[in-house]
DNA sequence: TAGTGGTCTAGACCACGTG
DNA sequence: ACGTGGTCTAGACCACTAC
């Protein structure tokens, strides 16, 4: 990703890269929304006045980046945060047998506050800007496994209420998308082992002073724009964080 | 990867998939060795009697999987374990500022032994088969950060000696490749937080009972064949394990 | 049956690295 | 100057989905 495109200059980029960027632009402004089909390849040829091979190469890259999803015989769709996609890309906790199950989320608190220096820097907003802090407990198979502290820039989530989070039926990333048009497509995580503080230990049913896996995440939407901060602590007594290195998928 | 191909049946797979598999076959048997150039695309056209577009699509996938590396104007090469590649794909530890530096490895022990049930299962060998156990200490900027226990199936590493490991000048994956023709292309890791045992704490300059990040890795070569087991413990006081979710690269 | 994405071909021209 | 991979085109046919 770190090439001429992220640098902003695409005047001299290959045609298919420019087509790709024009498609991304239209996704960014919400012309084609998550779940919807984009125009067919042959229609895009007319629109962009390039050959179908060039269109295909642009879409190839976008679908490799999980921004678009192709379905033979049906069309090409803007990626949505279905449970599958969430489990596959953004939730890495597995049980001792390597099996991943869908977590149940329980909200512990919801509060509006101001960004401190660190949060502001990571979210690329000004210090003191309004943010929303959400604390969740995730259970797997009924057992408390992870606690999350989520920080959202309030400006990007206008009208977000506690009620909306309590009544949501699917993942929070799906809510960002459906309610605020924010499509999380990437996240960077830093993991470390720490001693659980007393409250964390209590909530995760661990003894005082137990080690937990800490995860600091920044989630991004199109154009590497940060939209969510998340600090998590995971009880890894019966679960692991799974990671596959060197895979393309 | 989990499609018709890994299932072994490729009679009805698309032509480019069959070409890809024929190329992989020749990599597996060592006809083209890491670092060497494979024949040019136009030469492969003659050899396989398919159009250049089909060859390109096959190579596209292999280079997306980091098995081949294209270099415009020069040719297409079998991927090698250079420092860059190692750092990028198989070494995830960064310092507090997110900067990755190349680790210095110090061998603590080298021993031949027999696989226990768990090792045998993960390496897909028979219980009691000969294995080699290597313990290394990794330092970053002179500070002890990670200890590794590496288990290798002896059969795949004939003639591996302590001496070879002590005198190697590059990464251990490079040694597997140069000395034994084994090219690690993928690894699966499970991470958890644990309390360091006393010896681990001592070696990593941690207080007794400190939390450390435990990593259990299985490394694979072509065709998902496991070739190395690795259990690591990382001092995450000044470092993190970095992971990028949802990226294609 | 019509429309979609998936495969495959054949050829032209460009950009790059090497001699 | 030559050979390499990179881009782009135009068209044919196949496989799948929906109506």
Short mmCIF file of C-alpha atoms (C1' of nucleotides) in Angstrom, two decimals:
data_model
loop_
_atom_site.label_atom_id
_atom_site.label_comp_id
_atom_site.label_asym_id
_atom_site.label_seq_id
_atom_site.Cartn_x
_atom_site.Cartn_y
_atom_site.Cartn_z
CA UNK A 1 0.00 0.00 0.00
CA UNK A 2 2.90 2.33 0.60
CA UNK A 3 3.45 3.45 -2.97
CA UNK A 4 2.61 6.26 -5.29
CA UNK A 5 -1.06 5.93 -4.41
CA UNK A 6 -0.92 6.55 -0.71
CA UNK A 7 1.37 9.44 -1.55
CA UNK A 8 -1.58 10.97 -3.33
CA UNK A 9 -0.08 11.31 -6.80
CA UNK A 10 -1.81 9.12 -9.29
CA UNK A 11 -1.44 11.12 -12.46
CA UNK A 12 1.30 8.82 -13.69
CA UNK A 13 0.03 5.61 -12.15
CA UNK A 14 -1.06 2.76 -14.43
CA UNK A 15 -4.55 3.00 -15.79
CA UNK A 16 -5.91 0.17 -13.65
CA UNK A 17 -4.56 1.89 -10.51
CA UNK A 18 -6.36 5.07 -11.47
CA UNK A 19 -9.55 3.12 -12.09
CA UNK A 20 -9.12 1.47 -8.71
CA UNK A 21 -8.73 4.83 -7.01
CA UNK A 22 -11.79 6.23 -8.77
CA UNK A 23 -13.78 3.26 -7.52
CA UNK A 24 -12.46 3.73 -3.98
CA UNK A 25 -13.35 7.39 -4.15
CA UNK A 26 -16.94 6.53 -4.90
CA UNK A 27 -16.97 4.02 -2.07
CA UNK A 28 -15.57 6.64 0.28
CA UNK A 29 -18.23 9.20 -0.55
CA UNK A 30 -20.89 6.53 -0.11
CA UNK A 31 -22.11 6.38 -3.69
CA UNK A 32 -22.03 2.57 -3.43
CA UNK A 33 -22.87 1.40 0.06
CA UNK A 34 -21.77 -1.77 1.86
CA UNK A 35 -23.83 -4.73 0.72
CA UNK A 36 -24.84 -3.09 -2.52
CA UNK A 37 -23.67 -4.23 -5.94
CA UNK A 38 -21.40 -1.96 -7.91
CA UNK A 39 -22.08 -1.69 -11.66
CA UNK A 40 -21.17 -4.72 -13.73
CA UNK A 41 -17.74 -4.95 -15.29
CA UNK A 42 -19.09 -4.29 -18.76
CA UNK A 43 -20.96 -1.23 -17.52
CA UNK A 44 -17.81 0.04 -15.87
CA UNK A 45 -15.96 -0.34 -19.17
CA UNK A 46 -18.34 2.16 -20.75
CA UNK A 47 -18.21 4.45 -17.78
CA UNK A 48 -14.43 4.54 -17.50
CA UNK A 49 -13.73 4.01 -21.19
CA UNK A 50 -11.15 1.29 -20.60
CA UNK A 51 -11.05 -2.35 -21.57
CA UNK A 52 -12.63 -5.01 -19.39
CA UNK A 53 -9.22 -6.45 -18.55
CA UNK A 54 -8.25 -3.16 -16.95
CA UNK A 55 -11.48 -3.02 -14.95
CA UNK A 56 -10.91 -6.58 -13.83
CA UNK A 57 -7.40 -5.85 -12.64
CA UNK A 58 -8.65 -2.89 -10.58
CA UNK A 59 -11.40 -5.02 -9.04
CA UNK A 60 -8.91 -7.86 -8.51
CA UNK A 61 -6.91 -5.66 -6.16
CA UNK A 62 -9.95 -4.30 -4.38
CA UNK A 63 -11.26 -7.77 -3.77
CA UNK A 64 -7.81 -8.94 -2.58
CA UNK A 65 -8.02 -6.10 -0.08
CA UNK A 66 -11.47 -7.28 0.99
CA UNK A 67 -13.01 -3.99 -0.04
CA UNK A 68 -15.12 -5.62 -2.74
CA UNK A 69 -16.49 -9.15 -2.95
CA UNK A 70 -17.16 -10.88 -6.27
CA UNK A 71 -19.94 -13.40 -6.74
CA UNK A 72 -19.99 -15.25 -9.99
CA UNK A 73 -23.25 -14.91 -11.85
CA UNK A 74 -24.53 -12.23 -9.44
CA UNK A 75 -22.21 -9.26 -9.43
CA UNK A 76 -19.57 -7.46 -7.38
CA UNK A 77 -20.54 -6.16 -3.96
CA UNK A 78 -19.16 -3.74 -1.41
CA UNK A 79 -17.83 -5.79 1.51
CA UNK A 80 -20.01 -5.81 4.61
CA UNK A 81 -19.30 -6.76 8.20
CA UNK A 82 -21.09 -10.02 8.33
CA UNK A 83 -20.39 -12.35 11.24
CA UNK A 84 -18.14 -14.42 9.01
CA UNK A 85 -16.04 -11.51 7.90
CA UNK A 86 -15.79 -10.22 11.45
CA UNK A 87 -14.75 -13.59 12.78
CA UNK A 88 -12.28 -14.12 9.99
CA UNK A 89 -10.47 -10.83 9.95
CA UNK A 90 -11.08 -8.91 13.13
CA UNK A 91 -11.57 -11.44 15.86
CA UNK A 92 -8.60 -13.68 16.57
CA UNK A 93 -9.45 -15.47 19.80
CA UNK A 94 -9.72 -19.25 19.57
CA UNK A 95 -10.24 -21.93 22.18
CA UNK A 96 -7.69 -24.58 23.10
CA UNK A 97 -8.68 -26.67 20.11
CA UNK A 98 -8.19 -23.77 17.72
CA UNK A 99 -11.92 -23.32 17.21
CA UNK A 100 -13.31 -19.83 16.85
CA UNK A 101 -16.78 -19.06 18.11
CA UNK A 102 -18.77 -15.86 17.95
CA UNK A 103 -18.42 -13.76 21.10
CA UNK A 104 -21.32 -12.39 23.13
CA UNK A 105 -20.86 -8.75 24.00
CA UNK A 106 -22.06 -7.13 27.24
CA UNK A 107 -21.72 -3.40 27.70
CA UNK A 108 -20.24 -2.35 31.03
CA UNK A 109 -20.19 1.41 30.53
CA UNK A 110 -20.77 4.19 28.03
CA UNK A 111 -19.37 7.66 28.56
CA UNK A 112 -18.63 10.83 26.63
CA UNK A 113 -15.30 12.47 27.37
CA UNK A 114 -12.37 14.40 25.90
CA UNK A 115 -9.42 12.91 24.03
CA UNK A 116 -6.15 12.87 25.93
CA UNK A 117 -2.89 13.50 24.08
CA UNK A 118 -2.24 9.85 23.31
CA UNK A 119 -5.76 9.14 22.05
CA UNK A 120 -5.78 12.29 19.97
CA UNK A 121 -2.55 11.36 18.27
CA UNK A 122 -3.61 7.83 17.46
CA UNK A 123 -7.02 8.95 16.18
CA UNK A 124 -5.53 11.91 14.29
CA UNK A 125 -7.84 14.37 16.01
CA UNK A 126 -7.10 17.40 18.15
CA UNK A 127 -6.41 16.98 21.84
CA UNK A 128 -9.51 17.62 23.86
CA UNK A 129 -11.84 16.71 21.01
CA UNK A 130 -14.97 14.87 22.00
CA UNK A 131 -14.72 11.09 22.17
CA UNK A 132 -16.95 8.28 23.33
CA UNK A 133 -15.64 5.57 25.62
CA UNK A 134 -17.35 2.18 25.67
CA UNK A 135 -16.40 -0.72 27.92
CA UNK A 136 -17.53 -4.16 26.87
CA UNK A 137 -17.17 -7.64 28.26
CA UNK A 138 -16.92 -10.44 25.71
CA UNK A 139 -18.02 -13.93 26.63
CA UNK A 140 -17.23 -17.10 24.74
CA UNK A 141 -19.47 -20.03 25.46
CA UNK A 142 -20.82 -18.16 28.48
CA UNK A 143 -17.38 -17.58 30.01
CA UNK A 144 -15.88 -14.09 30.37
CA UNK A 145 -12.79 -13.99 28.17
CA UNK A 146 -12.05 -10.44 27.07
CA UNK A 147 -12.73 -6.89 28.18
CA UNK A 148 -12.59 -4.04 25.70
CA UNK A 149 -12.23 -0.31 26.12
CA UNK A 150 -13.31 1.36 22.89
CA UNK A 151 -12.60 5.01 22.09
CA UNK A 152 -14.50 6.61 19.20
CA UNK A 153 -14.10 10.12 17.79
CA UNK A 154 -17.58 11.58 18.52
CA UNK A 155 -17.53 13.69 15.39
CA UNK A 156 -17.61 10.63 13.19
CA UNK A 157 -20.40 8.97 15.15
CA UNK A 158 -23.05 11.68 15.50
CA UNK A 159 -26.04 10.62 17.57
CA UNK A 160 -24.51 7.40 18.84
CA UNK A 161 -26.39 6.39 21.99
CA UNK A 162 -26.04 3.77 24.65
CA UNK A 163 -29.40 2.45 23.51
CA UNK A 164 -28.12 1.74 20.00
CA UNK A 165 -25.27 -0.34 21.39
CA UNK A 166 -27.50 -2.23 23.80
CA UNK A 167 -30.05 -3.18 21.19
CA UNK A 168 -27.70 -4.01 18.31
CA UNK A 169 -28.06 -7.53 17.01
CA UNK A 170 -24.74 -7.92 15.21
CA UNK A 171 -21.15 -6.81 15.59
CA UNK A 172 -20.20 -3.28 16.49
CA UNK A 173 -18.35 -2.91 13.18
CA UNK A 174 -21.60 -3.67 11.44
CA UNK A 175 -23.23 -0.91 13.46
CA UNK A 176 -20.52 1.60 12.49
CA UNK A 177 -21.25 0.72 8.91
CA UNK A 178 -25.03 0.60 8.95
CA UNK A 179 -25.57 3.68 11.12
CA UNK A 180 -22.62 5.89 10.28
CA UNK A 181 -21.40 4.69 6.91
CA UNK A 182 -18.02 3.82 8.36
CA UNK A 183 -16.54 0.66 6.94
CA UNK A 184 -13.63 -0.75 8.94
CA UNK A 185 -11.28 -2.42 6.51
CA UNK A 186 -8.01 -2.71 8.43
CA UNK A 187 -6.68 -2.75 11.97
CA UNK A 188 -3.21 -2.62 13.48
CA UNK A 189 -2.65 -4.37 16.80
CA UNK A 190 0.13 -4.39 19.37
CA UNK A 191 0.12 -7.26 21.84
CA UNK A 192 1.84 -7.58 25.19
CA UNK A 193 1.59 -9.58 28.38
CA UNK A 194 0.71 -7.72 31.56
CA UNK A 195 -0.49 -8.37 35.07
CA UNK A 196 -4.24 -7.88 35.30
CA UNK A 197 -5.35 -5.12 37.61
CA UNK A 198 -7.75 -6.20 40.34
CA UNK A 199 -10.92 -5.16 38.54
CA UNK A 200 -9.91 -6.79 35.27
CA UNK A 201 -9.01 -9.98 37.11
CA UNK A 202 -12.35 -9.97 38.90
CA UNK A 203 -14.36 -9.48 35.73
CA UNK A 204 -12.42 -12.17 33.87
CA UNK A 205 -12.71 -14.58 36.81
CA UNK A 206 -8.97 -14.66 37.32
CA UNK A 207 -6.94 -14.61 40.50
CA UNK A 208 -5.39 -11.31 41.49
CA UNK A 209 -2.10 -10.73 39.74
CA UNK A 210 -2.78 -13.18 36.91
CA UNK A 211 -1.15 -12.48 33.55
CA UNK A 212 -3.45 -11.33 30.75
CA UNK A 213 -2.90 -10.62 27.08
CA UNK A 214 -3.19 -6.89 26.35
CA UNK A 215 -4.12 -5.77 22.86
CA UNK A 216 -3.94 -2.17 21.65
CA UNK A 217 -5.81 -1.78 18.36
CA UNK A 218 -6.29 1.05 15.92
CA UNK A 219 -8.99 0.37 13.32
CA UNK A 220 -9.01 2.12 9.96
CA UNK A 221 -11.49 2.84 7.21
CA UNK A 222 -10.66 3.75 3.60
CA UNK A 223 -7.54 5.83 3.01
CA UNK A 224 -5.97 4.74 6.30
CA UNK A 225 -8.21 7.00 8.31
CA UNK A 226 -8.33 5.86 11.98
CA UNK A 227 -11.87 5.51 13.31
CA UNK A 228 -11.59 3.45 16.47
CA UNK A 229 -9.16 2.85 19.32
CA UNK A 230 -9.46 -0.30 21.36
CA UNK A 231 -7.62 -1.61 24.39
CA UNK A 232 -8.42 -5.20 25.24
CA UNK A 233 -7.39 -7.66 27.91
CA UNK A 234 -7.80 -11.34 27.26
CA UNK A 235 -7.90 -14.25 29.68
CA UNK A 236 -5.69 -16.75 27.87
CA UNK A 237 -6.07 -19.60 30.32
CA UNK A 238 -8.44 -21.45 28.01
CA UNK A 239 -8.03 -19.38 24.83
CA UNK A 240 -5.33 -18.14 22.47
CA UNK A 241 -4.81 -15.31 20.04
CA UNK A 242 -4.34 -16.95 16.65
CA UNK A 243 -2.23 -15.52 13.87
CA UNK A 244 -1.31 -16.87 10.46
CA UNK A 245 1.96 -15.46 9.09
CA UNK A 246 2.74 -15.19 5.41
CA UNK A 247 -0.71 -15.96 4.14
CA UNK A 248 -2.24 -13.97 1.32
CA UNK A 249 -5.84 -14.58 2.38
CA UNK B 1 -5.75 -22.49 -0.18
CA UNK B 2 -8.45 -24.82 1.03
CA UNK B 3 -10.01 -25.62 -2.29
CA UNK B 4 -9.93 -28.21 -4.97
CA UNK B 5 -6.16 -27.96 -5.15
CA UNK B 6 -5.22 -28.85 -1.63
CA UNK B 7 -7.71 -31.67 -1.97
CA UNK B 8 -5.41 -33.06 -4.62
CA UNK B 9 -7.81 -33.11 -7.54
CA UNK B 10 -6.77 -30.72 -10.21
CA UNK B 11 -8.03 -32.43 -13.32
CA UNK B 12 -10.97 -30.07 -13.55
CA UNK B 13 -9.27 -26.98 -12.14
CA UNK B 14 -8.79 -23.96 -14.40
CA UNK B 15 -5.75 -24.08 -16.63
CA UNK B 16 -3.88 -21.41 -14.70
CA UNK B 17 -4.39 -23.35 -11.47
CA UNK B 18 -2.92 -26.43 -13.07
CA UNK B 19 0.02 -24.42 -14.36
CA UNK B 20 0.50 -23.02 -10.86
CA UNK B 21 0.52 -26.50 -9.37
CA UNK B 22 3.02 -27.75 -11.95
CA UNK B 23 5.30 -24.85 -11.05
CA UNK B 24 4.94 -25.58 -7.33
CA UNK B 25 5.72 -29.21 -7.98
CA UNK B 26 9.01 -28.27 -9.57
CA UNK B 27 9.79 -25.97 -6.67
CA UNK B 28 9.03 -28.74 -4.22
CA UNK B 29 11.37 -31.22 -5.89
CA UNK B 30 14.06 -28.57 -5.97
CA UNK B 31 14.31 -28.13 -9.72
CA UNK B 32 14.33 -24.38 -9.18
CA UNK B 33 16.06 -23.44 -5.96
CA UNK B 34 15.52 -20.40 -3.72
CA UNK B 35 17.22 -17.35 -5.14
CA UNK B 36 17.33 -18.75 -8.65
CA UNK B 37 15.35 -17.38 -11.55
CA UNK B 38 12.63 -19.54 -13.02
CA UNK B 39 12.31 -19.51 -16.83
CA UNK B 40 10.90 -16.34 -18.36
CA UNK B 41 7.20 -16.04 -18.96
CA UNK B 42 7.57 -16.44 -22.70
CA UNK B 43 9.69 -19.56 -22.22
CA UNK B 44 7.07 -21.01 -19.87
CA UNK B 45 4.50 -20.32 -22.57
CA UNK B 46 6.29 -22.71 -24.90
CA UNK B 47 6.92 -25.24 -22.17
CA UNK B 48 3.33 -25.39 -20.96
CA UNK B 49 1.70 -24.58 -24.30
CA UNK B 50 -0.59 -21.95 -22.83
CA UNK B 51 -0.91 -18.23 -23.48
CA UNK B 52 1.21 -15.74 -21.58
CA UNK B 53 -1.85 -14.41 -19.79
CA UNK B 54 -2.42 -17.81 -18.23
CA UNK B 55 1.22 -18.07 -17.16
CA UNK B 56 0.99 -14.60 -15.67
CA UNK B 57 -2.11 -15.46 -13.67
CA UNK B 58 -0.39 -18.53 -12.22
CA UNK B 59 2.69 -16.51 -11.29
CA UNK B 60 0.44 -13.75 -9.92
CA UNK B 61 -0.90 -16.12 -7.31
CA UNK B 62 2.48 -17.59 -6.48
CA UNK B 63 3.93 -14.15 -5.97
CA UNK B 64 0.94 -13.10 -3.87
CA UNK B 65 1.75 -16.12 -1.69
CA UNK B 66 5.37 -14.98 -1.50
CA UNK B 67 6.58 -18.18 -3.12
CA UNK B 68 7.93 -16.33 -6.15
CA UNK B 69 9.20 -12.77 -6.44
CA UNK B 70 8.99 -10.80 -9.68
CA UNK B 71 11.58 -8.23 -10.66
CA UNK B 72 10.80 -6.14 -13.66
CA UNK B 73 13.48 -6.26 -16.30
CA UNK B 74 15.32 -9.12 -14.57
CA UNK B 75 13.06 -12.11 -14.16
CA UNK B 76 11.02 -14.09 -11.65
CA UNK B 77 12.84 -15.63 -8.69
CA UNK B 78 12.17 -18.25 -6.05
CA UNK B 79 11.66 -16.41 -2.75
CA UNK B 80 14.56 -16.56 -0.33
CA UNK B 81 14.83 -15.81 3.35
CA UNK B 82 16.62 -12.55 3.20
CA UNK B 83 16.73 -10.41 6.32
CA UNK B 84 14.00 -8.23 4.91
CA UNK B 85 11.66 -11.08 4.20
CA UNK B 86 12.33 -12.61 7.60
CA UNK B 87 11.70 -9.33 9.38
CA UNK B 88 8.60 -8.64 7.38
CA UNK B 89 6.81 -11.94 7.59
CA UNK B 90 8.22 -14.05 10.38
CA UNK B 91 9.43 -11.68 13.04
CA UNK B 92 6.78 -9.52 14.66
CA UNK B 93 8.47 -7.94 17.65
CA UNK B 94 8.69 -4.15 17.60
CA UNK B 95 9.90 -1.64 20.15
CA UNK B 96 7.72 0.92 21.89
CA UNK B 97 7.90 3.21 18.89
CA UNK B 98 6.79 0.48 16.53
CA UNK B 99 10.26 0.09 15.04
CA UNK B 100 11.46 -3.36 14.09
CA UNK B 101 15.13 -4.18 14.34
CA UNK B 102 16.98 -7.36 13.45
CA UNK B 103 17.44 -9.66 16.45
CA UNK B 104 20.75 -11.14 17.54
CA UNK B 105 20.51 -14.84 18.28
CA UNK B 106 22.52 -16.66 20.97
CA UNK B 107 22.27 -20.42 21.27
CA UNK B 108 21.71 -21.70 24.79
CA UNK B 109 21.48 -25.42 24.09
CA UNK B 110 21.36 -28.03 21.34
CA UNK B 111 20.12 -31.53 21.98
CA UNK B 112 18.85 -34.57 20.12
CA UNK B 113 15.83 -36.26 21.59
CA UNK B 114 12.58 -38.12 20.82
CA UNK B 115 9.28 -36.52 19.90
CA UNK B 116 6.63 -36.63 22.56
CA UNK B 117 2.99 -37.17 21.62
CA UNK B 118 2.19 -33.49 21.27
CA UNK B 119 5.26 -32.67 19.19
CA UNK B 120 4.71 -35.68 16.97
CA UNK B 121 1.15 -34.66 16.25
CA UNK B 122 2.00 -31.08 15.42
CA UNK B 123 4.95 -32.08 13.22
CA UNK B 124 2.99 -34.91 11.59
CA UNK B 125 5.65 -37.47 12.48
CA UNK B 126 5.47 -40.64 14.56
CA UNK B 127 5.76 -40.46 18.32
CA UNK B 128 9.29 -41.22 19.42
CA UNK B 129 10.78 -40.10 16.10
CA UNK B 130 14.09 -38.30 16.37
CA UNK B 131 13.93 -34.55 16.83
CA UNK B 132 16.41 -31.80 17.56
CA UNK B 133 15.78 -29.27 20.27
CA UNK B 134 17.46 -25.88 20.09
CA UNK B 135 17.17 -23.13 22.68
CA UNK B 136 18.01 -19.62 21.61
CA UNK B 137 18.05 -16.25 23.27
CA UNK B 138 17.18 -13.29 21.07
CA UNK B 139 18.51 -9.87 21.89
CA UNK B 140 17.28 -6.58 20.48
CA UNK B 141 19.69 -3.70 20.78
CA UNK B 142 21.74 -5.75 23.21
CA UNK B 143 18.83 -6.46 25.55
CA UNK B 144 17.44 -9.98 26.06
CA UNK B 145 13.86 -9.94 24.75
CA UNK B 146 12.83 -13.41 23.63
CA UNK B 147 13.76 -17.02 24.30
CA UNK B 148 12.93 -19.71 21.76
CA UNK B 149 12.66 -23.46 22.02
CA UNK B 150 12.84 -24.90 18.52
CA UNK B 151 11.91 -28.50 17.71
CA UNK B 152 12.97 -29.90 14.33
CA UNK B 153 12.20 -33.31 12.85
CA UNK B 154 15.72 -34.79 12.55
CA UNK B 155 14.85 -36.70 9.41
CA UNK B 156 14.37 -33.49 7.46
CA UNK B 157 17.58 -31.93 8.73
CA UNK B 158 20.21 -34.65 8.20
CA UNK B 159 23.64 -33.70 9.48
CA UNK B 160 22.53 -30.58 11.31
CA UNK B 161 25.17 -29.77 13.93
CA UNK B 162 25.56 -27.34 16.76
CA UNK B 163 28.52 -25.93 14.86
CA UNK B 164 26.38 -24.99 11.86
CA UNK B 165 24.03 -23.03 14.07
CA UNK B 166 26.81 -21.29 15.94
CA UNK B 167 28.59 -20.15 12.80
CA UNK B 168 25.60 -19.15 10.69
CA UNK B 169 25.64 -15.56 9.57
CA UNK B 170 21.95 -15.07 8.73
CA UNK B 171 18.57 -16.23 9.96
CA UNK B 172 17.84 -19.82 10.88
CA UNK B 173 15.21 -19.98 8.14
CA UNK B 174 17.88 -19.07 5.67
CA UNK B 175 19.96 -21.96 7.00
CA UNK B 176 17.07 -24.42 6.61
CA UNK B 177 16.83 -23.29 3.02
CA UNK B 178 20.51 -23.16 2.08
CA UNK B 179 21.57 -26.37 3.84
CA UNK B 180 18.48 -28.53 3.66
CA UNK B 181 16.43 -27.13 0.80
CA UNK B 182 13.55 -26.38 3.14
CA UNK B 183 11.77 -23.15 2.36
CA UNK B 184 9.51 -21.90 5.14
CA UNK B 185 6.62 -20.08 3.51
CA UNK B 186 3.98 -19.93 6.24
CA UNK B 187 3.62 -20.13 10.00
CA UNK B 188 0.67 -20.40 12.36
CA UNK B 189 1.02 -18.87 15.81
CA UNK B 190 -0.98 -19.04 19.02
CA UNK B 191 -0.31 -16.34 21.59
CA UNK B 192 -1.09 -16.26 25.28
CA UNK B 193 0.02 -14.48 28.42
CA UNK B 194 1.69 -16.54 31.14
CA UNK B 195 3.77 -16.11 34.23
CA UNK B 196 7.44 -16.59 33.43
CA UNK B 197 9.09 -19.49 35.19
CA UNK B 198 12.13 -18.58 37.25
CA UNK B 199 14.72 -19.48 34.64
CA UNK B 200 12.89 -17.63 31.86
CA UNK B 201 12.55 -14.57 34.09
CA UNK B 202 16.24 -14.69 34.94
CA UNK B 203 17.34 -14.95 31.31
CA UNK B 204 14.99 -12.16 30.21
CA UNK B 205 16.08 -9.95 33.12
CA UNK B 206 12.61 -9.93 34.60
CA UNK B 207 11.49 -10.20 38.19
CA UNK B 208 10.22 -13.58 39.33
CA UNK B 209 6.59 -14.06 38.47
CA UNK B 210 6.51 -11.42 35.73
CA UNK B 211 4.04 -11.91 32.88
CA UNK B 212 5.52 -12.84 29.49
CA UNK B 213 4.00 -13.31 26.06
CA UNK B 214 4.07 -16.98 25.04
CA UNK B 215 4.03 -17.85 21.35
CA UNK B 216 3.52 -21.37 20.01
CA UNK B 217 4.45 -21.52 16.32
CA UNK B 218 4.24 -24.19 13.66
CA UNK B 219 6.17 -23.32 10.49
CA UNK B 220 5.30 -24.86 7.14
CA UNK B 221 6.95 -25.37 3.80
CA UNK B 222 5.21 -26.06 0.47
CA UNK B 223 2.02 -28.13 0.59
CA UNK B 224 1.37 -27.26 4.23
CA UNK B 225 4.05 -29.62 5.45
CA UNK B 226 5.12 -28.72 9.02
CA UNK B 227 8.90 -28.43 9.40
CA UNK B 228 9.48 -26.58 12.65
CA UNK B 229 7.89 -26.18 16.06
CA UNK B 230 8.74 -23.18 18.15
CA UNK B 231 7.78 -22.08 21.64
CA UNK B 232 8.80 -18.55 22.48
CA UNK B 233 8.53 -16.29 25.49
CA UNK B 234 8.79 -12.56 25.00
CA UNK B 235 9.55 -9.83 27.50
CA UNK B 236 6.97 -7.24 26.50
CA UNK B 237 8.01 -4.56 28.95
CA UNK B 238 9.69 -2.53 26.22
CA UNK B 239 8.45 -4.38 23.13
CA UNK B 240 5.23 -5.48 21.48
CA UNK B 241 4.06 -8.15 19.09
CA UNK B 242 2.73 -6.29 16.06
CA UNK B 243 -0.06 -7.56 13.84
CA UNK B 244 -1.84 -6.01 10.90
CA UNK B 245 -5.37 -7.34 10.35
CA UNK B 246 -7.10 -7.36 7.01
CA UNK B 247 -4.11 -6.53 4.90
CA UNK B 248 -3.42 -8.34 1.68
CA UNK B 249 0.32 -7.79 1.78
"C1'" DT C 1 -32.91 -16.57 -21.63
"C1'" DA C 2 -30.31 -12.78 -20.24
"C1'" DG C 3 -26.76 -10.97 -17.52
"C1'" DT C 4 -22.99 -11.61 -14.48
"C1'" DG C 5 -18.27 -12.82 -13.28
"C1'" DG C 6 -14.34 -16.42 -14.65
"C1'" DT C 7 -11.12 -18.18 -18.02
"C1'" DC C 8 -8.23 -18.06 -22.01
"C1'" DT C 9 -6.20 -16.28 -26.00
"C1'" DA C 10 -3.13 -13.25 -29.14
"C1'" DG C 11 -0.90 -9.40 -29.84
"C1'" DA C 12 0.84 -4.54 -29.10
"C1'" DC C 13 3.44 -1.43 -26.62
"C1'" DC C 14 5.90 0.33 -22.32
"C1'" DA C 15 9.39 0.35 -18.40
"C1'" DC C 16 13.21 -1.55 -16.55
"C1'" DG C 17 17.85 -3.92 -15.97
"C1'" DT C 18 21.84 -5.66 -18.20
"C1'" DG C 19 25.33 -5.80 -21.47
"C1'" DA D 1 20.20 -3.57 -28.29
"C1'" DC D 2 18.07 -7.14 -26.09
"C1'" DG D 3 15.28 -9.70 -22.94
"C1'" DT D 4 12.57 -9.31 -18.93
"C1'" DG D 5 8.27 -8.34 -16.55
"C1'" DG D 6 4.16 -4.68 -16.63
"C1'" DT D 7 0.18 -2.72 -18.90
"C1'" DC D 8 -3.61 -2.58 -22.04
"C1'" DT D 9 -6.59 -4.07 -25.52
"C1'" DA D 10 -10.36 -6.90 -27.97
"C1'" DG D 11 -12.77 -10.70 -28.36
"C1'" DA D 12 -14.36 -15.63 -27.53
"C1'" DC D 13 -16.31 -18.93 -24.69
"C1'" DC D 14 -17.66 -20.98 -20.08
"C1'" DA D 15 -20.10 -21.27 -15.42
"C1'" DC D 16 -23.16 -19.52 -12.49
"C1'" DT D 17 -27.52 -16.93 -10.84
"C1'" DA D 18 -31.78 -15.10 -11.45
"C1'" DC D 19 -36.21 -14.70 -13.64
#
